[in-house]
PDB file of C-alpha atoms in Angstrom:
ATOM      1  CA  UNK I  27     199.383 191.973  88.088  1.00 41.00           C
ATOM      2  CA  UNK I  28     198.234 189.790  85.164  1.00 45.00           C
ATOM      3  CA  UNK I  29     200.603 187.545  83.246  1.00 45.00           C
ATOM      4  CA  UNK I  30     200.252 189.687  80.130  1.00 42.00           C
ATOM      5  CA  UNK I  31     201.133 192.924  81.909  1.00 45.00           C
ATOM      6  CA  UNK I  32     204.080 191.254  83.630  1.00 57.00           C
ATOM      7  CA  UNK I  33     205.682 190.502  80.267  1.00 56.00           C
ATOM      8  CA  UNK I  34     207.657 192.873  78.043  1.00 62.00           C
ATOM      9  CA  UNK I  35     205.422 194.611  75.548  1.00 85.00           C
ATOM     10  CA  UNK I  36     205.868 193.782  71.887  1.00 92.00           C
ATOM     11  CA  UNK I  37     207.587 196.581  70.021  1.00 93.00           C
ATOM     12  CA  UNK I  38     206.480 197.839  66.635  1.00 94.00           C
ATOM     13  CA  UNK I  39     209.612 196.326  65.079  1.00 94.00           C
ATOM     14  CA  UNK I  40     208.966 192.932  66.682  1.00 94.00           C
ATOM     15  CA  UNK I  41     205.353 192.972  65.549  1.00 95.00           C
ATOM     16  CA  UNK I  42     206.358 193.742  61.955  1.00 95.00           C
ATOM     17  CA  UNK I  43     208.986 190.983  61.947  1.00 94.00           C
ATOM     18  CA  UNK I  44     206.383 188.483  63.165  1.00 94.00           C
ATOM     19  CA  UNK I  45     203.760 189.761  60.723  1.00 94.00           C
ATOM     20  CA  UNK I  46     206.112 189.495  57.739  1.00 94.00           C
ATOM     21  CA  UNK I  47     207.330 186.046  58.784  1.00 92.00           C
ATOM     22  CA  UNK I  48     203.795 184.667  59.116  1.00 92.00           C
ATOM     23  CA  UNK I  49     202.726 186.160  55.804  1.00 90.00           C
ATOM     24  CA  UNK I  50     205.741 185.262  53.687  1.00 88.00           C
ATOM     25  CA  UNK I  51     206.114 181.738  55.039  1.00 85.00           C
ATOM     26  CA  UNK I  52     202.520 180.667  55.663  1.00 84.00           C
ATOM     27  CA  UNK I  53     200.239 183.234  54.042  1.00 85.00           C
ATOM     28  CA  UNK I  54     198.736 184.196  57.395  1.00 87.00           C
ATOM     29  CA  UNK I  55     197.515 187.773  57.611  1.00 88.00           C
ATOM     30  CA  UNK I  56     198.246 189.610  60.858  1.00 90.00           C
ATOM     31  CA  UNK I  57     196.721 193.058  60.606  1.00 88.00           C
ATOM     32  CA  UNK I  58     197.869 196.217  62.327  1.00 90.00           C
ATOM     33  CA  UNK I  59     196.299 196.696  65.727  1.00 91.00           C
ATOM     34  CA  UNK I  60     196.659 193.021  66.699  1.00 91.00           C
ATOM     35  CA  UNK I  61     199.586 193.579  69.057  1.00 93.00           C
ATOM     36  CA  UNK I  62     197.551 192.757  72.145  1.00 91.00           C
ATOM     37  CA  UNK I  63     196.304 189.576  70.486  1.00 92.00           C
ATOM     38  CA  UNK I  64     199.897 188.529  69.819  1.00 93.00           C
ATOM     39  CA  UNK I  65     200.834 189.154  73.445  1.00 93.00           C
ATOM     40  CA  UNK I  66     197.809 187.222  74.708  1.00 92.00           C
ATOM     41  CA  UNK I  67     198.497 184.177  72.533  1.00 93.00           C
ATOM     42  CA  UNK I  68     202.299 184.052  72.562  1.00 94.00           C
ATOM     43  CA  UNK I  69     203.221 185.319  76.021  1.00 93.00           C
ATOM     44  CA  UNK I  70     203.146 181.800  77.475  1.00 92.00           C
ATOM     45  CA  UNK I  71     205.887 180.728  75.065  1.00 94.00           C
ATOM     46  CA  UNK I  72     208.005 183.766  75.892  1.00 93.00           C
ATOM     47  CA  UNK I  73     207.711 182.931  79.568  1.00 91.00           C
ATOM     48  CA  UNK I  74     208.232 179.187  79.168  1.00 92.00           C
ATOM     49  CA  UNK I  75     211.440 179.734  77.187  1.00 92.00           C
ATOM     50  CA  UNK I  76     212.726 182.447  79.525  1.00 92.00           C
ATOM     51  CA  UNK I  77     213.122 184.785  76.575  1.00 92.00           C
ATOM     52  CA  UNK I  78     213.832 188.412  77.430  1.00 90.00           C
ATOM     53  CA  UNK I  79     211.837 189.756  74.490  1.00 91.00           C
ATOM     54  CA  UNK I  80     209.516 188.779  71.685  1.00 93.00           C
ATOM     55  CA  UNK I  81     212.397 189.366  69.271  1.00 91.00           C
ATOM     56  CA  UNK I  82     214.425 186.638  70.961  1.00 94.00           C
ATOM     57  CA  UNK I  83     211.424 184.303  70.917  1.00 94.00           C
ATOM     58  CA  UNK I  84     210.749 184.903  67.203  1.00 93.00           C
ATOM     59  CA  UNK I  85     214.406 184.286  66.371  1.00 93.00           C
ATOM     60  CA  UNK I  86     214.251 181.006  68.301  1.00 94.00           C
ATOM     61  CA  UNK I  87     211.167 179.903  66.353  1.00 92.00           C
ATOM     62  CA  UNK I  88     212.886 180.654  63.050  1.00 90.00           C
ATOM     63  CA  UNK I  89     215.995 178.636  63.945  1.00 90.00           C
ATOM     64  CA  UNK I  90     214.482 175.735  65.903  1.00 86.00           C
ATOM     65  CA  UNK I  91     215.580 172.601  63.987  1.00 79.00           C
ATOM     66  CA  UNK I  92     212.789 170.432  65.417  1.00 74.00           C
ATOM     67  CA  UNK I  93     209.960 172.592  64.081  1.00 74.00           C
ATOM     68  CA  UNK I  94     208.088 172.164  67.369  1.00 78.00           C
ATOM     69  CA  UNK I  95     208.249 175.851  68.247  1.00 86.00           C
ATOM     70  CA  UNK I  96     206.929 176.727  64.815  1.00 84.00           C
ATOM     71  CA  UNK I  97     204.017 174.360  65.360  1.00 80.00           C
ATOM     72  CA  UNK I  98     203.282 176.084  68.670  1.00 87.00           C
ATOM     73  CA  UNK I  99     203.276 179.459  66.937  1.00 91.00           C
ATOM     74  CA  UNK I 100     200.983 178.399  64.090  1.00 84.00           C
ATOM     75  CA  UNK I 101     198.595 176.648  66.463  1.00 82.00           C
ATOM     76  CA  UNK I 102     198.445 179.727  68.690  1.00 88.00           C
ATOM     77  CA  UNK I 103     197.802 182.176  65.857  1.00 86.00           C
ATOM     78  CA  UNK I 104     195.136 180.099  64.102  1.00 78.00           C
ATOM     79  CA  UNK I 105     191.984 178.391  65.299  1.00 69.00           C
ATOM     80  CA  UNK I 106     191.812 174.603  65.252  1.00 61.00           C
ATOM     81  CA  UNK I 107     188.158 174.554  66.295  1.00 73.00           C
ATOM     82  CA  UNK I 108     186.247 172.005  64.288  1.00 86.00           C
ATOM     83  CA  UNK I 109     183.510 169.449  64.712  1.00 92.00           C
ATOM     84  CA  UNK I 110     182.064 166.381  63.048  1.00 96.00           C
ATOM     85  CA  UNK I 111     179.703 167.097  60.136  1.00 95.00           C
ATOM     86  CA  UNK I 112     180.435 170.824  60.272  1.00 94.00           C
ATOM     87  CA  UNK I 113     178.564 172.618  57.479  1.00 95.00           C
ATOM     88  CA  UNK I 114     176.718 169.406  56.531  1.00 96.00           C
ATOM     89  CA  UNK I 115     175.479 170.727  53.187  1.00 97.00           C
ATOM     90  CA  UNK I 116     178.908 169.953  51.736  1.00 97.00           C
ATOM     91  CA  UNK I 117     178.674 166.294  52.725  1.00 96.00           C
ATOM     92  CA  UNK I 118     175.145 166.037  51.343  1.00 95.00           C
ATOM     93  CA  UNK I 119     176.325 167.639  48.095  1.00 97.00           C
ATOM     94  CA  UNK I 120     179.244 165.221  47.830  1.00 95.00           C
ATOM     95  CA  UNK I 121     177.002 162.197  48.344  1.00 93.00           C
ATOM     96  CA  UNK I 122     174.056 163.446  46.313  1.00 92.00           C
ATOM     97  CA  UNK I 123     175.823 165.166  43.413  1.00 93.00           C
ATOM     98  CA  UNK I 124     179.547 164.463  43.184  1.00 93.00           C
ATOM     99  CA  UNK I 125     179.541 160.676  43.608  1.00 90.00           C
ATOM    100  CA  UNK I 126     176.558 160.054  41.287  1.00 88.00           C
ATOM    101  CA  UNK I 127     178.249 162.150  38.584  1.00 87.00           C
ATOM    102  CA  UNK I 128     181.328 159.952  38.786  1.00 85.00           C
ATOM    103  CA  UNK I 129     179.278 156.845  38.061  1.00 77.00           C
ATOM    104  CA  UNK I 130     181.134 153.545  38.258  1.00 74.00           C
ATOM    105  CA  UNK I 131     184.682 154.865  38.234  1.00 78.00           C
ATOM    106  CA  UNK I 132     187.259 152.554  39.759  1.00 74.00           C
ATOM    107  CA  UNK I 133     188.470 155.176  42.239  1.00 82.00           C
ATOM    108  CA  UNK I 134     187.615 158.603  43.581  1.00 91.00           C
ATOM    109  CA  UNK I 135     190.221 160.793  45.268  1.00 96.00           C
ATOM    110  CA  UNK I 136     189.236 163.507  47.742  1.00 98.00           C
ATOM    111  CA  UNK I 137     191.509 166.008  49.493  1.00 99.00           C
ATOM    112  CA  UNK I 138     190.724 167.478  52.900  1.00 99.00           C
ATOM    113  CA  UNK I 139     193.051 170.483  53.015  1.00 97.00           C
ATOM    114  CA  UNK I 140     193.642 172.091  56.419  1.00 92.00           C
ATOM    115  CA  UNK I 141     192.069 169.044  58.046  1.00 94.00           C
ATOM    116  CA  UNK I 142     192.935 170.087  61.618  1.00 91.00           C
ATOM    117  CA  UNK I 143     192.374 167.245  64.104  1.00 92.00           C
ATOM    118  CA  UNK I 144     190.553 165.078  61.574  1.00 96.00           C
ATOM    119  CA  UNK I 145     186.860 165.663  62.113  1.00 97.00           C
ATOM    120  CA  UNK I 146     186.360 166.710  58.488  1.00 98.00           C
ATOM    121  CA  UNK I 147     187.991 163.734  56.714  1.00 98.00           C
ATOM    122  CA  UNK I 148     186.460 161.258  59.162  1.00 98.00           C
ATOM    123  CA  UNK I 149     183.036 162.848  58.634  1.00 97.00           C
ATOM    124  CA  UNK I 150     183.496 162.401  54.900  1.00 96.00           C
ATOM    125  CA  UNK I 151     184.647 158.805  55.290  1.00 96.00           C
ATOM    126  CA  UNK I 152     181.784 157.896  57.611  1.00 96.00           C
ATOM    127  CA  UNK I 153     179.241 159.588  55.336  1.00 95.00           C
ATOM    128  CA  UNK I 154     180.407 157.611  52.315  1.00 92.00           C
ATOM    129  CA  UNK I 155     180.528 154.375  54.300  1.00 91.00           C
ATOM    130  CA  UNK I 156     177.029 154.952  55.611  1.00 90.00           C
ATOM    131  CA  UNK I 157     175.644 155.662  52.146  1.00 86.00           C
ATOM    132  CA  UNK I 158     177.309 152.875  50.173  1.00 74.00           C
ATOM    133  CA  UNK I 159     177.984 149.164  50.440  1.00 54.00           C
ATOM    134  CA  UNK I 160     181.151 148.497  52.425  1.00 43.00           C
ATOM    135  CA  UNK I 161     182.833 146.936  49.366  1.00 41.00           C
ATOM    136  CA  UNK I 162     182.794 150.332  47.643  1.00 48.00           C
ATOM    137  CA  UNK I 163     184.433 152.277  50.454  1.00 45.00           C
ATOM    138  CA  UNK I 164     187.968 151.534  49.293  1.00 52.00           C
ATOM    139  CA  UNK I 165     187.168 153.334  46.036  1.00 80.00           C
ATOM    140  CA  UNK I 166     186.922 156.685  47.838  1.00 88.00           C
ATOM    141  CA  UNK I 167     190.478 157.586  48.766  1.00 93.00           C
ATOM    142  CA  UNK I 168     190.849 160.465  51.189  1.00 97.00           C
ATOM    143  CA  UNK I 169     194.027 162.497  51.594  1.00 98.00           C
ATOM    144  CA  UNK I 170     194.094 164.887  54.563  1.00 99.00           C
ATOM    145  CA  UNK I 171     196.712 167.583  55.108  1.00 97.00           C
ATOM    146  CA  UNK I 172     197.498 170.307  57.600  1.00 91.00           C
ATOM    147  CA  UNK I 173     200.409 172.615  58.354  1.00 86.00           C
ATOM    148  CA  UNK I 174     200.497 171.603  62.019  1.00 83.00           C
ATOM    149  CA  UNK I 175     202.305 168.392  62.922  1.00 84.00           C
ATOM    150  CA  UNK I 176     200.571 168.390  66.280  1.00 83.00           C
ATOM    151  CA  UNK I 177     197.020 168.351  64.948  1.00 86.00           C
ATOM    152  CA  UNK I 178     198.030 165.723  62.397  1.00 92.00           C
ATOM    153  CA  UNK I 179     199.243 163.474  65.206  1.00 92.00           C
ATOM    154  CA  UNK I 180     195.890 163.926  66.898  1.00 93.00           C
ATOM    155  CA  UNK I 181     194.062 163.236  63.640  1.00 96.00           C
ATOM    156  CA  UNK I 182     195.965 159.999  63.070  1.00 98.00           C
ATOM    157  CA  UNK I 183     195.321 158.888  66.640  1.00 98.00           C
ATOM    158  CA  UNK I 184     191.632 159.783  66.209  1.00 98.00           C
ATOM    159  CA  UNK I 185     190.661 159.982  69.871  1.00 98.00           C
ATOM    160  CA  UNK I 186     187.740 162.359  70.344  1.00 98.00           C
ATOM    161  CA  UNK I 187     185.804 163.559  73.356  1.00 97.00           C
ATOM    162  CA  UNK I 188     182.394 162.056  73.922  1.00 96.00           C
ATOM    163  CA  UNK I 189     180.976 165.570  73.677  1.00 94.00           C
ATOM    164  CA  UNK I 190     182.030 165.651  70.018  1.00 94.00           C
ATOM    165  CA  UNK I 191     181.148 162.044  69.268  1.00 95.00           C
ATOM    166  CA  UNK I 192     177.618 162.328  70.676  1.00 90.00           C
ATOM    167  CA  UNK I 193     176.796 164.797  67.908  1.00 87.00           C
ATOM    168  CA  UNK I 194     177.224 162.073  65.274  1.00 93.00           C
ATOM    169  CA  UNK I 195     174.199 160.481  63.583  1.00 93.00           C
ATOM    170  CA  UNK I 196     172.632 157.461  65.334  1.00 90.00           C
ATOM    171  CA  UNK I 197     174.593 154.256  64.900  1.00 93.00           C
ATOM    172  CA  UNK I 198     177.877 155.864  63.912  1.00 96.00           C
ATOM    173  CA  UNK I 199     179.456 155.557  67.349  1.00 95.00           C
ATOM    174  CA  UNK I 200     178.986 151.792  67.406  1.00 95.00           C
ATOM    175  CA  UNK I 201     179.929 151.304  63.749  1.00 96.00           C
ATOM    176  CA  UNK I 202     183.032 153.460  63.495  1.00 97.00           C
ATOM    177  CA  UNK I 203     184.412 153.746  67.048  1.00 98.00           C
ATOM    178  CA  UNK I 204     185.869 151.405  69.613  1.00 97.00           C
ATOM    179  CA  UNK I 205     184.064 151.095  72.924  1.00 96.00           C
ATOM    180  CA  UNK I 206     184.272 154.476  74.686  1.00 94.00           C
ATOM    181  CA  UNK I 207     186.747 155.048  77.497  1.00 96.00           C
ATOM    182  CA  UNK I 208     184.295 155.975  80.241  1.00 93.00           C
ATOM    183  CA  UNK I 209     186.992 157.284  82.570  1.00 95.00           C
ATOM    184  CA  UNK I 210     188.573 159.602  80.004  1.00 94.00           C
ATOM    185  CA  UNK I 211     185.197 160.308  78.357  1.00 96.00           C
ATOM    186  CA  UNK I 212     186.702 159.678  74.926  1.00 97.00           C
ATOM    187  CA  UNK I 213     186.261 157.320  71.997  1.00 98.00           C
ATOM    188  CA  UNK I 214     188.750 156.265  69.324  1.00 98.00           C
ATOM    189  CA  UNK I 215     187.996 155.576  65.687  1.00 98.00           C
ATOM    190  CA  UNK I 216     188.489 151.890  64.882  1.00 98.00           C
ATOM    191  CA  UNK I 217     191.837 151.047  63.277  1.00 98.00           C
ATOM    192  CA  UNK I 218     190.176 149.687  60.143  1.00 96.00           C
ATOM    193  CA  UNK I 219     188.714 153.140  59.480  1.00 97.00           C
ATOM    194  CA  UNK I 220     191.754 155.153  60.562  1.00 97.00           C
ATOM    195  CA  UNK I 221     193.810 153.285  57.969  1.00 96.00           C
ATOM    196  CA  UNK I 222     191.583 154.508  55.130  1.00 95.00           C
ATOM    197  CA  UNK I 223     192.793 158.126  55.399  1.00 98.00           C
ATOM    198  CA  UNK I 224     196.269 159.238  54.331  1.00 98.00           C
ATOM    199  CA  UNK I 225     197.505 162.099  56.523  1.00 98.00           C
ATOM    200  CA  UNK I 226     200.482 164.255  55.608  1.00 96.00           C
ATOM    201  CA  UNK I 227     201.904 167.667  56.443  1.00 93.00           C
ATOM    202  CA  UNK I 228     201.488 170.329  53.784  1.00 94.00           C
ATOM    203  CA  UNK I 229     201.734 174.120  53.698  1.00 91.00           C
ATOM    204  CA  UNK I 230     199.185 175.618  51.300  1.00 94.00           C
ATOM    205  CA  UNK I 231     201.787 178.233  50.333  1.00 92.00           C
ATOM    206  CA  UNK I 232     204.045 175.577  48.818  1.00 94.00           C
ATOM    207  CA  UNK I 233     204.008 173.726  45.510  1.00 95.00           C
ATOM    208  CA  UNK I 234     201.584 170.826  45.338  1.00 96.00           C
ATOM    209  CA  UNK I 235     203.063 167.572  46.667  1.00 95.00           C
ATOM    210  CA  UNK I 236     200.650 165.355  44.713  1.00 94.00           C
ATOM    211  CA  UNK I 237     200.907 163.772  41.293  1.00 92.00           C
ATOM    212  CA  UNK I 238     197.263 162.735  41.282  1.00 95.00           C
ATOM    213  CA  UNK I 239     194.220 164.922  40.726  1.00 97.00           C
ATOM    214  CA  UNK I 240     191.193 165.073  43.002  1.00 98.00           C
ATOM    215  CA  UNK I 241     187.482 164.787  42.267  1.00 96.00           C
ATOM    216  CA  UNK I 242     186.722 167.063  45.205  1.00 98.00           C
ATOM    217  CA  UNK I 243     188.704 169.284  47.554  1.00 99.00           C
ATOM    218  CA  UNK I 244     187.475 170.469  50.938  1.00 99.00           C
ATOM    219  CA  UNK I 245     189.401 173.610  51.947  1.00 98.00           C
ATOM    220  CA  UNK I 246     187.110 175.207  54.476  1.00 96.00           C
ATOM    221  CA  UNK I 247     187.543 178.005  56.995  1.00 92.00           C
ATOM    222  CA  UNK I 248     191.236 178.506  56.327  1.00 91.00           C
ATOM    223  CA  UNK I 249     191.331 181.253  53.690  1.00 91.00           C
ATOM    224  CA  UNK I 250     189.845 183.664  56.213  1.00 88.00           C
ATOM    225  CA  UNK I 251     193.395 183.952  57.562  1.00 87.00           C
ATOM    226  CA  UNK I 252     194.807 185.044  54.171  1.00 91.00           C
ATOM    227  CA  UNK I 253     194.794 188.377  52.364  1.00 90.00           C
ATOM    228  CA  UNK I 254     193.291 188.600  48.864  1.00 92.00           C
ATOM    229  CA  UNK I 255     196.506 188.008  46.865  1.00 93.00           C
ATOM    230  CA  UNK I 256     197.321 184.962  48.981  1.00 93.00           C
ATOM    231  CA  UNK I 257     193.763 183.666  48.633  1.00 95.00           C
ATOM    232  CA  UNK I 258     194.055 183.941  44.848  1.00 96.00           C
ATOM    233  CA  UNK I 259     197.346 182.033  44.872  1.00 96.00           C
ATOM    234  CA  UNK I 260     195.924 179.290  47.069  1.00 96.00           C
ATOM    235  CA  UNK I 261     192.780 178.935  44.954  1.00 98.00           C
ATOM    236  CA  UNK I 262     194.875 178.641  41.784  1.00 97.00           C
ATOM    237  CA  UNK I 263     196.929 175.928  43.468  1.00 97.00           C
ATOM    238  CA  UNK I 264     193.801 174.081  44.566  1.00 98.00           C
ATOM    239  CA  UNK I 265     192.324 174.427  41.082  1.00 98.00           C
ATOM    240  CA  UNK I 266     195.441 172.841  39.609  1.00 98.00           C
ATOM    241  CA  UNK I 267     194.891 169.855  41.918  1.00 98.00           C
ATOM    242  CA  UNK I 268     191.318 169.339  40.698  1.00 98.00           C
ATOM    243  CA  UNK I 269     190.495 167.045  37.821  1.00 97.00           C
ATOM    244  CA  UNK I 270     188.289 168.559  35.086  1.00 97.00           C
ATOM    245  CA  UNK I 271     184.779 168.742  36.511  1.00 97.00           C
ATOM    246  CA  UNK I 272     186.078 168.483  40.077  1.00 97.00           C
ATOM    247  CA  UNK I 273     184.577 170.466  42.941  1.00 98.00           C
ATOM    248  CA  UNK I 274     186.063 172.834  45.521  1.00 99.00           C
ATOM    249  CA  UNK I 275     184.225 173.360  48.804  1.00 98.00           C
ATOM    250  CA  UNK I 276     185.133 176.388  50.932  1.00 98.00           C
ATOM    251  CA  UNK I 277     183.715 177.551  54.256  1.00 96.00           C
ATOM    252  CA  UNK I 278     180.260 179.114  54.254  1.00 94.00           C
ATOM    253  CA  UNK I 279     181.791 182.334  55.587  1.00 92.00           C
ATOM    254  CA  UNK I 280     184.217 182.381  52.644  1.00 94.00           C
ATOM    255  CA  UNK I 281     183.762 183.418  49.024  1.00 93.00           C
ATOM    256  CA  UNK I 282     185.913 183.478  45.903  1.00 96.00           C
ATOM    257  CA  UNK I 283     184.304 186.730  44.767  1.00 93.00           C
ATOM    258  CA  UNK I 284     186.964 189.231  43.787  1.00 93.00           C
ATOM    259  CA  UNK I 285     189.680 186.601  43.460  1.00 95.00           C
ATOM    260  CA  UNK I 286     191.562 185.724  40.289  1.00 92.00           C
ATOM    261  CA  UNK I 287     190.437 182.194  39.438  1.00 95.00           C
ATOM    262  CA  UNK I 288     188.801 180.139  36.687  1.00 95.00           C
ATOM    263  CA  UNK I 289     186.379 178.047  38.741  1.00 98.00           C
ATOM    264  CA  UNK I 290     182.654 178.064  38.040  1.00 98.00           C
ATOM    265  CA  UNK I 291     180.243 179.084  40.782  1.00 98.00           C
ATOM    266  CA  UNK I 292     177.835 176.261  41.640  1.00 98.00           C
ATOM    267  CA  UNK I 293     176.167 177.433  44.838  1.00 96.00           C
ATOM    268  CA  UNK I 294     177.314 179.220  48.010  1.00 96.00           C
ATOM    269  CA  UNK I 295     180.716 177.846  49.092  1.00 97.00           C
ATOM    270  CA  UNK I 296     180.859 175.324  46.206  1.00 98.00           C
ATOM    271  CA  UNK I 297     182.802 175.828  42.950  1.00 98.00           C
ATOM    272  CA  UNK I 298     183.627 173.601  39.981  1.00 98.00           C
ATOM    273  CA  UNK I 299     186.503 173.277  37.550  1.00 98.00           C
ATOM    274  CA  UNK I 300     185.430 173.332  33.918  1.00 97.00           C
ATOM    275  CA  UNK I 301     185.258 170.010  32.081  1.00 92.00           C
TER     276      UNK I 301
END
């Protein structure tokens, strides 16, 4: 008998409690008919905690003072798959359009929202460093946030598999990474580059934690988990964090069509706040 079948099934009541909790607290949309998905992704936690039901497990997540069980739940119900230079058009647009528009400003702030394990903000940092003189790199200040404390720890540590690192442009491995660990088949970003990104935990459903405004925000492949009203709320929040003329990049599978927002369409997956 499989592990899933050996576990108690999730009742309709338990499913609704979980669905409402995920939506109200984190904006995640769990549609009807996803009961088997819930069992497949959460059964290991039910077993590991010796819980007699999903109801008991959910109650434990809600009351766990460490937040670790909540991190497990969020990680299990979302996808942390990412890669270096994913959807490269956004990086080309940032280098070729956004930075030139800003001219000789003393500083440029960029926000990588839902940064996962760090491939996106490091890709942005490396791209800027590769395109400019090293003395100008400190002027591009990158803030990276995610709801998961676990992926943020990984992002700060910045140890990546060689499979991921090999996909980087020629010369980047030597310039930005320490010598690879041949036994572990991994490579770590050099400390001097890790220190240039500010990582912090942030839930997109909450009030903005920043006083500053950003010239560009990357919030890609996360709104696919939200329903339309939540997407509108998140986009309004992101818009409020943009400086006039700032740009918002979303995933290429995402669109702001049909949402309540004031951003101007620039091109697929790129929007701009009015000057």
